[in-house]
Short mmCIF file of C-alpha atoms in Angstrom, two decimals:
data_model
loop_
_atom_site.label_atom_id
_atom_site.label_comp_id
_atom_site.label_asym_id
_atom_site.label_seq_id
_atom_site.Cartn_x
_atom_site.Cartn_y
_atom_site.Cartn_z
CA MET M 1 12.56 11.21 4.38
CA PHE M 2 12.31 7.82 3.36
CA TYR M 3 13.41 6.74 7.08
CA GLY M 4 10.84 9.21 8.44
CA GLY M 5 8.16 8.27 6.06
CA CYS M 6 8.38 4.76 6.48
CA ALA M 7 8.75 5.38 10.84
CA ALA M 8 5.38 7.08 10.26
CA GLN M 9 3.49 4.85 8.61
CA SER M 10 4.68 2.11 10.55
CA TYR M 11 3.40 3.88 13.89
CA ILE M 12 -0.04 5.01 11.83
CA PHE M 13 -0.64 1.13 11.42
CA LEU M 14 0.51 0.48 15.04
CA PHE M 15 -2.03 2.80 16.21
CA LEU M 16 -4.63 1.61 13.57
CA ALA M 17 -4.30 -2.26 14.71
CA THR M 18 -5.01 -1.21 18.45
CA LYS M 19 -8.92 0.26 16.97
CA TRP M 20 -9.18 -2.49 14.08
CA ARG M 21 -11.32 -4.91 15.54
CA ASP M 22 -13.75 -2.24 15.78
CA VAL M 23 -12.85 -0.53 12.30
CA ILE M 24 -13.50 -4.10 10.71
CA SER M 25 -16.83 -4.82 13.09
CA TYR M 26 -18.10 -1.72 11.78
CA TRP M 27 -17.57 -2.35 8.21
CA TYR M 28 -19.03 -5.88 8.22
CA LYS M 29 -22.35 -4.40 9.92
CA MET M 30 -22.31 -1.92 7.18
CA GLU M 31 -21.52 -4.07 4.21
CA LYS M 32 -23.61 -7.08 5.36
CA PRO M 33 -26.68 -6.95 3.53
CA PHE M 34 -24.39 -6.88 0.10
CA LEU M 35 -22.89 -10.23 0.99
CA SER M 36 -26.48 -11.99 -0.19
CA PRO M 37 -28.93 -11.67 -2.69
CA PRO M 38 -30.51 -9.78 -3.91
CA TYR M 39 -26.98 -8.26 -4.34
CA THR M 40 -24.72 -9.93 -6.34
CA ILE M 41 -21.34 -9.41 -7.75
CA THR M 42 -20.32 -9.56 -11.60
CA GLY M 43 -17.17 -11.04 -12.44
CA ARG M 44 -14.65 -12.23 -9.90
CA SER M 45 -15.18 -12.09 -6.24
CA LEU M 46 -13.97 -9.33 -4.25
CA SER M 47 -11.68 -12.09 -2.39
CA LEU M 48 -10.04 -13.28 -5.87
CA LYS M 49 -9.59 -9.57 -6.92
CA ILE M 50 -7.74 -8.85 -3.48
CA ARG M 51 -5.17 -11.64 -3.78
CA LEU M 52 -4.74 -11.03 -7.88
CA ILE M 53 -3.80 -7.55 -6.36
CA GLY M 54 -1.62 -8.54 -3.82
CA VAL M 55 0.27 -11.17 -6.14
CA VAL M 56 1.01 -8.21 -8.46
CA PHE M 57 2.19 -5.75 -6.29
CA PHE M 58 4.48 -7.91 -4.57
CA VAL M 59 5.95 -9.30 -8.22
CA PHE M 60 6.07 -5.89 -9.22
CA TYR M 61 7.76 -4.44 -6.02
CA LEU M 62 10.29 -7.34 -6.22
CA ILE M 63 11.25 -6.69 -9.62
CA GLU M 64 11.62 -3.12 -8.95
CA HIS M 65 13.55 -3.19 -5.79
CA LEU M 66 16.02 -5.84 -7.28
CA MET M 67 16.49 -3.81 -10.43
CA PHE M 68 17.31 -0.81 -7.94
CA ILE M 69 19.53 -2.60 -6.22
CA ALA M 70 21.42 -4.18 -9.64
CA MET M 71 21.44 -0.83 -10.98
CA ALA M 72 23.33 0.60 -7.74
CA LEU M 73 25.83 -2.39 -7.97
CA ASN M 74 26.45 -2.05 -11.45
CA ASP M 75 27.08 2.10 -11.07
CA ASN M 76 29.37 1.30 -8.26
CA TYR M 77 31.12 -1.77 -10.21
CA HIS M 78 31.48 1.17 -13.56
CA GLN M 79 33.07 3.66 -11.01
CA LEU M 80 35.47 1.40 -9.64
CA MET M 81 36.65 0.17 -13.06
CA MET M 82 36.55 3.65 -15.13
CA CYS M 83 38.21 5.27 -11.96
CA ASN M 84 41.01 2.43 -11.77
CA VAL M 85 40.31 2.59 -7.79
CA THR M 86 42.01 -0.92 -6.38
CA GLU M 87 42.49 0.23 -2.54
CA VAL M 88 38.98 0.59 -1.96
CA PRO M 89 36.76 -2.59 -1.36
CA PHE M 90 33.74 -2.78 -3.76
CA LEU M 91 31.24 -3.14 -0.72
CA LEU M 92 32.83 0.06 1.50
CA ASN M 93 32.68 2.12 -2.11
CA TYR M 94 28.88 1.10 -2.49
CA MET M 95 28.25 1.89 0.71
CA ARG M 96 29.92 5.43 0.59
CA ARG M 97 27.72 5.98 -2.84
CA GLN M 98 24.55 4.72 -1.39
CA ARG M 99 24.74 5.15 2.26
CA PRO M 100 27.26 7.28 3.26
CA HIS M 101 25.28 8.71 6.21
CA LEU M 102 25.74 5.73 8.04
CA LEU M 103 29.26 5.64 7.59
CA ASP M 104 29.21 8.62 9.31
CA VAL M 105 28.27 7.01 12.61
CA LEU M 106 29.48 3.59 12.49
CA PRO M 107 32.66 2.35 11.15
CA TYR M 108 32.94 0.39 7.85
CA HIS M 109 32.62 -3.75 8.66
CA TRP M 110 31.36 -6.54 5.87
CA TRP M 111 28.61 -7.20 7.59
CA ILE M 112 27.01 -3.76 7.63
CA PHE M 113 26.06 -3.82 3.78
CA PRO M 114 23.59 -7.07 4.25
CA ALA M 115 22.41 -5.75 7.33
CA PHE M 116 21.39 -2.30 6.21
CA GLN M 117 20.59 -3.78 2.86
CA TRP M 118 17.81 -6.00 4.74
CA THR M 119 16.53 -3.11 6.49
CA ILE M 120 16.14 -0.57 3.37
CA THR M 121 14.23 -3.75 1.54
CA CYS M 122 11.95 -4.33 5.00
CA LEU M 123 11.10 -0.50 4.94
CA ALA M 124 10.89 -0.37 1.16
CA PHE M 125 8.31 -3.42 1.49
CA CYS M 126 6.10 -1.36 4.47
CA TRP M 127 6.55 1.61 1.80
CA ASN M 128 4.82 -0.33 -0.50
CA TYR M 129 2.64 -1.97 1.56
CA VAL M 130 0.75 1.34 2.47
CA ASP M 131 -0.10 1.79 -1.04
CA PHE M 132 -1.75 -1.90 -1.15
CA PHE M 133 -3.87 -1.27 1.87
CA ILE M 134 -5.37 1.84 0.42
CA ILE M 135 -5.71 -0.21 -2.99
CA ILE M 136 -7.67 -2.79 -1.33
CA LEU M 137 -9.62 -0.83 1.16
CA SER M 138 -10.93 1.61 -1.59
CA LEU M 139 -11.96 -1.43 -3.88
CA GLY M 140 -14.10 -3.23 -1.00
CA ILE M 141 -15.88 0.39 -1.00
CA SER M 142 -16.02 0.70 -4.52
CA THR M 143 -17.34 -2.95 -4.96
CA ARG M 144 -20.27 -2.46 -2.81
CA PHE M 145 -21.21 0.97 -4.40
CA ASN M 146 -20.96 -1.05 -7.94
CA GLN M 147 -23.39 -3.79 -6.19
CA LEU M 148 -25.99 -1.15 -5.61
CA ASN M 149 -25.70 0.39 -8.79
CA GLU M 150 -26.22 -3.11 -10.56
CA ARG M 151 -29.24 -3.78 -8.30
CA LEU M 152 -30.80 -0.20 -9.72
CA LEU M 153 -29.86 -1.13 -13.34
CA HIS M 154 -31.41 -4.72 -13.63
CA THR M 155 -34.55 -4.56 -10.83
CA PRO M 156 -37.53 -4.35 -13.22
CA ASN M 157 -39.56 -1.21 -12.66
CA HIS M 158 -42.70 -2.93 -11.48
CA GLU M 159 -40.73 -4.39 -8.49
CA MET M 160 -39.59 -0.62 -7.58
CA ASP M 161 -42.21 0.09 -4.84
CA ARG M 162 -41.91 2.17 -1.72
CA LYS M 163 -40.29 -0.78 0.39
CA PHE M 164 -37.59 -1.18 -2.50
CA TRP M 165 -36.71 2.59 -2.43
CA LEU M 166 -36.30 2.55 1.65
CA GLU M 167 -34.00 -0.07 1.34
CA ILE M 168 -32.00 1.48 -1.29
CA ARG M 169 -31.80 4.68 0.27
CA LEU M 170 -30.65 3.02 3.19
CA HIS M 171 -28.18 0.99 2.13
CA TYR M 172 -26.52 3.66 0.19
CA THR M 173 -26.75 5.90 3.55
CA ASN M 174 -24.76 3.01 5.30
CA LEU M 175 -21.90 2.76 2.48
CA VAL M 176 -21.69 6.74 2.78
CA CYS M 177 -20.94 6.26 6.48
CA LEU M 178 -18.70 3.42 6.08
CA LEU M 179 -16.84 5.83 3.69
CA GLU M 180 -16.91 8.68 5.47
CA PHE M 181 -15.68 6.27 8.61
CA ILE M 182 -12.83 4.77 6.91
CA ASP M 183 -11.47 7.89 5.60
CA GLU M 184 -11.50 8.94 9.12
CA GLN M 185 -9.54 6.36 9.92
CA VAL M 186 -7.02 6.36 7.02
CA SER M 187 -6.79 9.70 5.74
CA LEU M 188 -3.62 10.20 7.54
CA LEU M 189 -2.26 7.24 5.82
CA VAL M 190 -3.08 8.23 2.48
CA LEU M 191 -1.65 11.70 2.88
CA LEU M 192 1.76 10.44 4.36
CA SER M 193 1.60 7.83 1.29
CA MET M 194 0.65 10.40 -1.72
CA SER M 195 3.42 12.86 0.03
CA HIS M 196 5.88 10.15 0.01
CA ASN M 197 5.46 8.99 -3.30
CA LEU M 198 5.21 12.69 -4.59
CA PHE M 199 8.65 13.35 -3.10
CA LEU M 200 10.35 10.09 -4.82
CA VAL M 201 8.89 11.25 -8.12
CA CYS M 202 10.33 14.94 -7.40
CA THR M 203 13.56 13.29 -6.40
CA LYS M 204 14.01 10.96 -9.56
CA ILE M 205 13.07 13.87 -11.91
CA PHE M 206 15.43 16.41 -9.71
CA GLU M 207 18.28 13.89 -10.43
#
């Protein structure tokens, strides 16, 4: 499931990359009115929020992954000590516990551990990046809707003439079209990400 899910996510990203220029051009066209007055962003800017989320995501991912590796190595050490296993090398026993399917097709060599550990780390990063990618897309669209809402809340009643409501309706329609367009592009990625995360949660609960 882990290998298959990461491979599927990579394929979807590759397919999305071939259309990304059209996607981002449409996004810019729909959000262009929100990049200048009378629309404003309260609090931190959108780019700063995305950078902060990216840093936090990366730090937590790194901590979680290092703790996972440390826990697996510690469990392996305790098994060897408690069972008084001396004839099996430490890394070979680790591979038997964590990646037994690899040893079914490859003979054990010392370089297998770092090579496949690096592969697992890259796949785990890909998995986490999908969640980050979905979050920043959602944040980008929700920020534009919030800008529209803020304008409605802070515009004096005497300025809400027919022209104002026509403009508001046009901008709202553009945002809805943008939301539907992005949903069409990433809906499969969202479904896959949710399924992958649910699988992990169910596996951990089972264990």
